[in-house]
Amino acid sequence: MTEEFGPDGAAALDFYLAPHSDDVCFSIGQLAHSRGAGMLCTVFTVTAYQAGRRQLVADDIRATTRIRIAEDASFAQRCGLVPQWLSFPDAFARGQPPFDAAPAGEVARQIAEVVMRAILAPTIGRVTHPRPWLFCPAGIGGHVDHLAVTTVVMDNIDRLSPLYRIAFYEDLHYASKADVRASGVTRLKELAGDRSLARRVIALADEAAQLSKMELVRLYPSQLTARIDSIEAYSPAVAPPAMPHEAVWVLQDDMHHLPG
């Protein structure tokens, strides 16, 4: 665990932004568990997607949404997070190919007002030092919903930075593939423009930490297949092969305020 993400007085006001119900857990679940407090906001809650199913039926949306909200609630409880679910349909429920990134900008425009209201609501009237963290997806993998959320945050960084330290988490399990990760990091840096980003690692250095991460992952059985039910799927692929870890990209401006 890098020192900047150790426990501090701002943890209760951390804001974890998840495109889908499993994204925070899969990507930075151990970090969230270690900080032990904050808010979890899932954006695209309405869904019919369950892993391993070849056909998605519209009638499944209500039942699957309930399943995934229950999984989210279990993860939130385990990590001391207060959950919130926005009512946007995901790409499957909208009838869009999930890995066609072209509509991401339009989707971002559709969700921006509600997402920003959710992020800003906890900041009203507060004076906090150090600033809490806003954790949001880096968009690695190219999923249109992830990229839409990343775009909303990038488009509003100047408004958000005085209120939050901002970190973009490497989306897992997508980032566990080296080529996917490399192209995703390039895209993130392009979205950041002239803002510098610094990578920070949360090491899962021993068996206990890795088992803890997988216990969190398995709180989402509707999203697991045998192929992604191992620690290798929840660690970014970097060269040379590194120990299992989670990773975020932090705005360079915020590095002057660490570890506080």
CSV table of C-alpha atoms in Angstrom, one decimal:
chain,number,residue,atom,x,y,z
A,1,MET,CA,0.0,0.0,0.0
A,2,THR,CA,1.6,3.3,-1.0
A,3,GLU,CA,1.6,5.8,1.8
A,4,GLU,CA,-0.7,8.3,0.0
A,5,PHE,CA,-3.5,5.8,0.2
A,6,GLY,CA,-3.0,4.9,3.9
A,7,PRO,CA,-5.8,5.8,6.3
A,8,ASP,CA,-6.4,9.5,6.8
A,9,GLY,CA,-9.2,11.7,8.1
A,10,ALA,CA,-10.7,12.2,4.6
A,11,ALA,CA,-11.5,8.5,4.0
A,12,ALA,CA,-15.1,8.9,5.1
A,13,LEU,CA,-15.6,11.4,2.3
A,14,ASP,CA,-13.9,9.4,-0.5
A,15,PHE,CA,-16.1,9.0,-3.6
A,16,TYR,CA,-15.8,5.8,-5.6
A,17,LEU,CA,-17.4,6.2,-9.1
A,18,ALA,CA,-18.3,2.9,-10.8
A,19,PRO,CA,-19.7,2.6,-14.3
A,20,HIS,CA,-21.1,-0.8,-13.4
A,21,SER,CA,-21.8,-2.7,-10.2
A,22,ASP,CA,-18.5,-4.6,-10.1
A,23,ASP,CA,-16.0,-2.1,-11.4
A,24,VAL,CA,-14.7,-0.6,-8.2
A,25,CYS,CA,-14.4,-4.0,-6.6
A,26,PHE,CA,-12.6,-5.6,-9.5
A,27,SER,CA,-10.3,-2.7,-10.1
A,28,ILE,CA,-9.5,-1.3,-6.6
A,29,GLY,CA,-11.4,-3.4,-4.2
A,30,GLN,CA,-8.5,-3.9,-1.9
A,31,LEU,CA,-7.8,-0.2,-1.8
A,32,ALA,CA,-11.4,0.5,-0.9
A,33,HIS,CA,-11.4,-2.1,1.8
A,34,SER,CA,-8.2,-0.8,3.3
A,35,ARG,CA,-9.5,2.8,3.5
A,36,GLY,CA,-12.7,1.4,4.9
A,37,ALA,CA,-15.2,4.3,4.4
A,38,GLY,CA,-16.7,6.6,1.7
A,39,MET,CA,-19.4,6.6,-0.9
A,40,LEU,CA,-19.9,4.1,-3.8
A,41,CYS,CA,-21.9,5.5,-6.7
A,42,THR,CA,-22.8,3.1,-9.5
A,43,VAL,CA,-23.8,4.9,-12.7
A,44,PHE,CA,-25.2,2.4,-15.2
A,45,THR,CA,-27.3,0.3,-12.8
A,46,VAL,CA,-30.0,-0.9,-15.1
A,47,THR,CA,-28.7,-4.1,-16.9
A,48,ALA,CA,-29.5,-7.5,-18.2
A,49,TYR,CA,-25.8,-8.6,-18.4
A,50,GLN,CA,-24.6,-11.7,-16.5
A,51,ALA,CA,-21.3,-13.3,-17.3
A,52,GLY,CA,-21.3,-16.4,-19.5
A,53,ARG,CA,-24.8,-15.9,-20.9
A,54,ARG,CA,-24.9,-15.8,-24.7
A,55,GLN,CA,-28.4,-14.3,-25.0
A,56,LEU,CA,-29.8,-11.3,-23.2
A,57,VAL,CA,-33.5,-11.0,-22.9
A,58,ALA,CA,-35.2,-7.7,-22.2
A,59,ASP,CA,-37.4,-9.3,-19.6
A,60,ASP,CA,-34.2,-10.2,-17.6
A,61,ILE,CA,-33.4,-6.5,-17.0
A,62,ARG,CA,-35.4,-6.1,-13.8
A,63,ALA,CA,-34.3,-9.4,-12.3
A,64,THR,CA,-30.6,-8.9,-13.2
A,65,THR,CA,-30.6,-5.4,-12.0
A,66,ARG,CA,-31.8,-6.6,-8.6
A,67,ILE,CA,-29.1,-9.2,-8.5
A,68,ARG,CA,-26.4,-6.8,-9.2
A,69,ILE,CA,-27.6,-4.2,-6.8
A,70,ALA,CA,-27.6,-6.9,-4.1
A,71,GLU,CA,-24.0,-7.8,-5.0
A,72,ASP,CA,-23.0,-4.1,-4.8
A,73,ALA,CA,-24.7,-3.8,-1.4
A,74,SER,CA,-22.6,-6.7,-0.1
A,75,PHE,CA,-19.4,-5.2,-1.3
A,76,ALA,CA,-20.3,-1.8,0.1
A,77,GLN,CA,-21.1,-3.2,3.5
A,78,ARG,CA,-17.8,-5.2,3.5
A,79,CYS,CA,-15.8,-2.0,2.8
A,80,GLY,CA,-17.8,0.4,4.9
A,81,LEU,CA,-19.1,2.3,1.9
A,82,VAL,CA,-22.5,4.1,1.6
A,83,PRO,CA,-23.9,2.9,-1.8
A,84,GLN,CA,-25.9,4.9,-4.3
A,85,TRP,CA,-27.3,3.7,-7.6
A,86,LEU,CA,-28.1,6.0,-10.5
A,87,SER,CA,-30.8,4.8,-12.9
A,88,PHE,CA,-29.0,4.9,-16.2
A,89,PRO,CA,-29.2,1.8,-18.5
A,90,ASP,CA,-25.9,0.2,-19.5
A,91,ALA,CA,-24.9,-0.4,-23.1
A,92,PHE,CA,-26.6,-3.8,-23.2
A,93,ALA,CA,-29.9,-2.3,-21.9
A,94,ARG,CA,-29.6,0.5,-24.4
A,95,GLY,CA,-29.0,-1.9,-27.3
A,96,GLN,CA,-25.5,-0.6,-28.0
A,97,PRO,CA,-22.3,-2.6,-28.6
A,98,PRO,CA,-20.4,-2.2,-25.4
A,99,PHE,CA,-17.0,-1.9,-27.0
A,100,ASP,CA,-17.9,0.6,-29.7
A,101,ALA,CA,-16.3,3.7,-28.1
A,102,ALA,CA,-17.8,6.1,-30.7
A,103,PRO,CA,-20.9,7.0,-28.7
A,104,ALA,CA,-19.0,7.7,-25.5
A,105,GLY,CA,-19.0,11.4,-25.9
A,106,GLU,CA,-22.8,11.5,-26.4
A,107,VAL,CA,-23.4,9.1,-23.5
A,108,ALA,CA,-21.2,11.4,-21.3
A,109,ARG,CA,-23.4,14.4,-22.2
A,110,GLN,CA,-26.5,12.4,-21.3
A,111,ILE,CA,-25.2,11.5,-17.9
A,112,ALA,CA,-23.1,14.4,-17.0
A,113,GLU,CA,-25.6,16.5,-15.0
A,114,VAL,CA,-26.7,13.7,-12.8
A,115,VAL,CA,-23.3,12.3,-12.2
A,116,MET,CA,-21.8,15.7,-11.3
A,117,ARG,CA,-24.7,16.3,-9.0
A,118,ALA,CA,-24.0,13.0,-7.2
A,119,ILE,CA,-20.2,13.8,-6.9
A,120,LEU,CA,-20.7,17.4,-5.7
A,121,ALA,CA,-23.6,16.8,-3.3
A,122,PRO,CA,-21.3,15.5,-0.5
A,123,THR,CA,-19.1,18.6,-0.8
A,124,ILE,CA,-21.8,21.2,-0.1
A,125,GLY,CA,-20.8,23.2,3.0
A,126,ARG,CA,-17.8,21.2,3.9
A,127,VAL,CA,-14.2,22.3,4.6
A,128,THR,CA,-12.0,19.3,4.5
A,129,HIS,CA,-8.2,18.9,4.8
A,130,PRO,CA,-6.9,16.8,3.4
A,131,ARG,CA,-9.3,16.6,0.5
A,132,PRO,CA,-10.9,13.2,0.0
A,133,TRP,CA,-10.2,11.1,-3.0
A,134,LEU,CA,-12.4,10.8,-6.1
A,135,PHE,CA,-11.7,7.4,-7.7
A,136,CYS,CA,-13.0,7.0,-11.2
A,137,PRO,CA,-12.3,4.6,-14.1
A,138,ALA,CA,-9.4,5.2,-16.5
A,139,GLY,CA,-11.4,3.7,-19.4
A,140,ILE,CA,-9.0,0.9,-20.1
A,141,GLY,CA,-10.7,-1.7,-22.2
A,142,GLY,CA,-12.6,0.8,-24.3
A,143,HIS,CA,-16.0,0.0,-22.8
A,144,VAL,CA,-18.3,2.8,-23.9
A,145,ASP,CA,-19.8,3.2,-20.4
A,146,HIS,CA,-16.4,3.4,-18.7
A,147,LEU,CA,-15.2,6.0,-21.2
A,148,ALA,CA,-18.4,8.0,-20.7
A,149,VAL,CA,-17.7,8.2,-17.0
A,150,THR,CA,-14.0,9.0,-17.5
A,151,THR,CA,-15.1,11.8,-19.9
A,152,VAL,CA,-17.4,13.4,-17.5
A,153,VAL,CA,-14.7,13.6,-14.9
A,154,MET,CA,-12.0,14.8,-17.3
A,155,ASP,CA,-14.4,17.5,-18.7
A,156,ASN,CA,-15.0,18.8,-15.1
A,157,ILE,CA,-11.5,18.5,-13.6
A,158,ASP,CA,-11.1,22.2,-12.9
A,159,ARG,CA,-14.4,22.2,-11.0
A,160,LEU,CA,-13.6,18.9,-9.1
A,161,SER,CA,-9.9,19.4,-8.2
A,162,PRO,CA,-10.4,22.0,-5.4
A,163,LEU,CA,-12.8,19.5,-3.7
A,164,TYR,CA,-11.1,16.1,-4.4
A,165,ARG,CA,-7.8,14.5,-5.0
A,166,ILE,CA,-8.5,12.7,-8.3
A,167,ALA,CA,-7.3,9.2,-9.2
A,168,PHE,CA,-8.2,7.2,-12.3
A,169,TYR,CA,-8.1,3.5,-11.6
A,170,GLU,CA,-6.9,0.9,-14.1
A,171,ASP,CA,-10.1,-1.0,-15.1
A,172,LEU,CA,-9.8,-4.7,-14.2
A,173,HIS,CA,-10.1,-7.3,-15.5
A,174,TYR,CA,-9.5,-5.4,-18.9
A,175,ALA,CA,-6.1,-4.1,-17.8
A,176,SER,CA,-4.8,-7.6,-17.1
A,177,LYS,CA,-4.2,-7.9,-20.9
A,178,ALA,CA,-1.0,-6.2,-21.8
A,179,ASP,CA,-2.1,-4.9,-25.3
A,180,VAL,CA,-5.5,-3.7,-24.0
A,181,ARG,CA,-3.8,-2.0,-21.1
A,182,ALA,CA,-1.2,-0.3,-23.2
A,183,SER,CA,-3.8,1.2,-25.6
A,184,GLY,CA,-6.0,2.2,-22.7
A,185,VAL,CA,-3.2,4.1,-20.9
A,186,THR,CA,-2.4,5.9,-24.1
A,187,ARG,CA,-6.0,6.9,-24.5
A,188,LEU,CA,-6.2,8.1,-20.8
A,189,LYS,CA,-3.2,10.3,-21.3
A,190,GLU,CA,-4.7,11.7,-24.5
A,191,LEU,CA,-7.9,12.5,-22.6
A,192,ALA,CA,-5.8,14.2,-19.9
A,193,GLY,CA,-4.3,16.6,-22.5
A,194,ASP,CA,-1.7,18.8,-20.9
A,195,ARG,CA,-2.4,17.5,-17.4
A,196,SER,CA,0.4,15.1,-16.2
A,197,LEU,CA,-0.6,11.8,-14.6
A,198,ALA,CA,1.5,9.7,-12.2
A,199,ARG,CA,1.0,6.0,-11.7
A,200,ARG,CA,0.6,4.7,-8.2
A,201,VAL,CA,0.5,1.0,-7.2
A,202,ILE,CA,-1.4,-0.7,-4.4
A,203,ALA,CA,0.6,-3.9,-4.0
A,204,LEU,CA,-1.1,-7.2,-3.2
A,205,ALA,CA,2.2,-8.4,-2.0
A,206,ASP,CA,1.4,-11.6,0.0
A,207,GLU,CA,-1.1,-14.4,-0.2
A,208,ALA,CA,-3.3,-12.9,2.5
A,209,ALA,CA,-3.8,-9.7,0.5
A,210,GLN,CA,-4.5,-11.7,-2.7
A,211,LEU,CA,-7.0,-13.9,-0.9
A,212,SER,CA,-8.7,-10.8,0.5
A,213,LYS,CA,-9.0,-9.3,-3.0
A,214,MET,CA,-10.5,-12.5,-4.4
A,215,GLU,CA,-13.0,-12.7,-1.5
A,216,LEU,CA,-14.2,-9.3,-2.5
A,217,VAL,CA,-14.3,-10.2,-6.2
A,218,ARG,CA,-16.4,-13.3,-5.4
A,219,LEU,CA,-19.1,-11.1,-3.9
A,220,TYR,CA,-20.1,-10.6,-7.6
A,221,PRO,CA,-20.9,-14.2,-8.7
A,222,SER,CA,-23.2,-13.0,-11.5
A,223,GLN,CA,-20.1,-11.5,-13.2
A,224,LEU,CA,-17.6,-14.3,-12.9
A,225,THR,CA,-16.5,-17.0,-15.2
A,226,ALA,CA,-13.8,-19.6,-14.6
A,227,ARG,CA,-11.5,-17.6,-16.9
A,228,ILE,CA,-11.6,-14.5,-14.6
A,229,ASP,CA,-11.8,-16.2,-11.3
A,230,SER,CA,-8.1,-15.9,-10.4
A,231,ILE,CA,-5.9,-13.1,-9.1
A,232,GLU,CA,-4.1,-12.8,-12.4
A,233,ALA,CA,-7.3,-11.3,-13.9
A,234,TYR,CA,-7.3,-8.6,-11.2
A,235,SER,CA,-3.8,-7.3,-11.6
A,236,PRO,CA,-2.6,-4.9,-14.4
A,237,ALA,CA,-0.3,-6.5,-17.0
A,238,VAL,CA,3.0,-4.6,-16.8
A,239,ALA,CA,6.5,-5.6,-18.0
A,240,PRO,CA,8.5,-7.2,-16.5
A,241,PRO,CA,5.8,-9.4,-14.8
A,242,ALA,CA,5.0,-7.7,-11.5
A,243,MET,CA,3.5,-9.0,-8.3
A,244,PRO,CA,-0.3,-8.7,-8.2
A,245,HIS,CA,-1.4,-5.2,-7.6
A,246,GLU,CA,-4.0,-2.5,-8.2
A,247,ALA,CA,-3.1,0.7,-9.9
A,248,VAL,CA,-4.4,4.3,-10.3
A,249,TRP,CA,-3.2,7.3,-12.2
A,250,VAL,CA,-3.1,10.5,-10.0
A,251,LEU,CA,-3.2,14.0,-11.3
A,252,GLN,CA,0.4,15.3,-11.0
A,253,ASP,CA,-0.9,18.5,-9.3
A,254,ASP,CA,-2.2,16.4,-6.5
A,255,MET,CA,1.2,14.9,-5.8
A,256,HIS,CA,2.2,18.0,-4.0
A,257,HIS,CA,-0.5,17.3,-1.4
A,258,LEU,CA,0.4,13.7,-0.6
A,259,PRO,CA,0.1,12.0,1.8
A,260,GLY,CA,-2.4,14.4,3.0
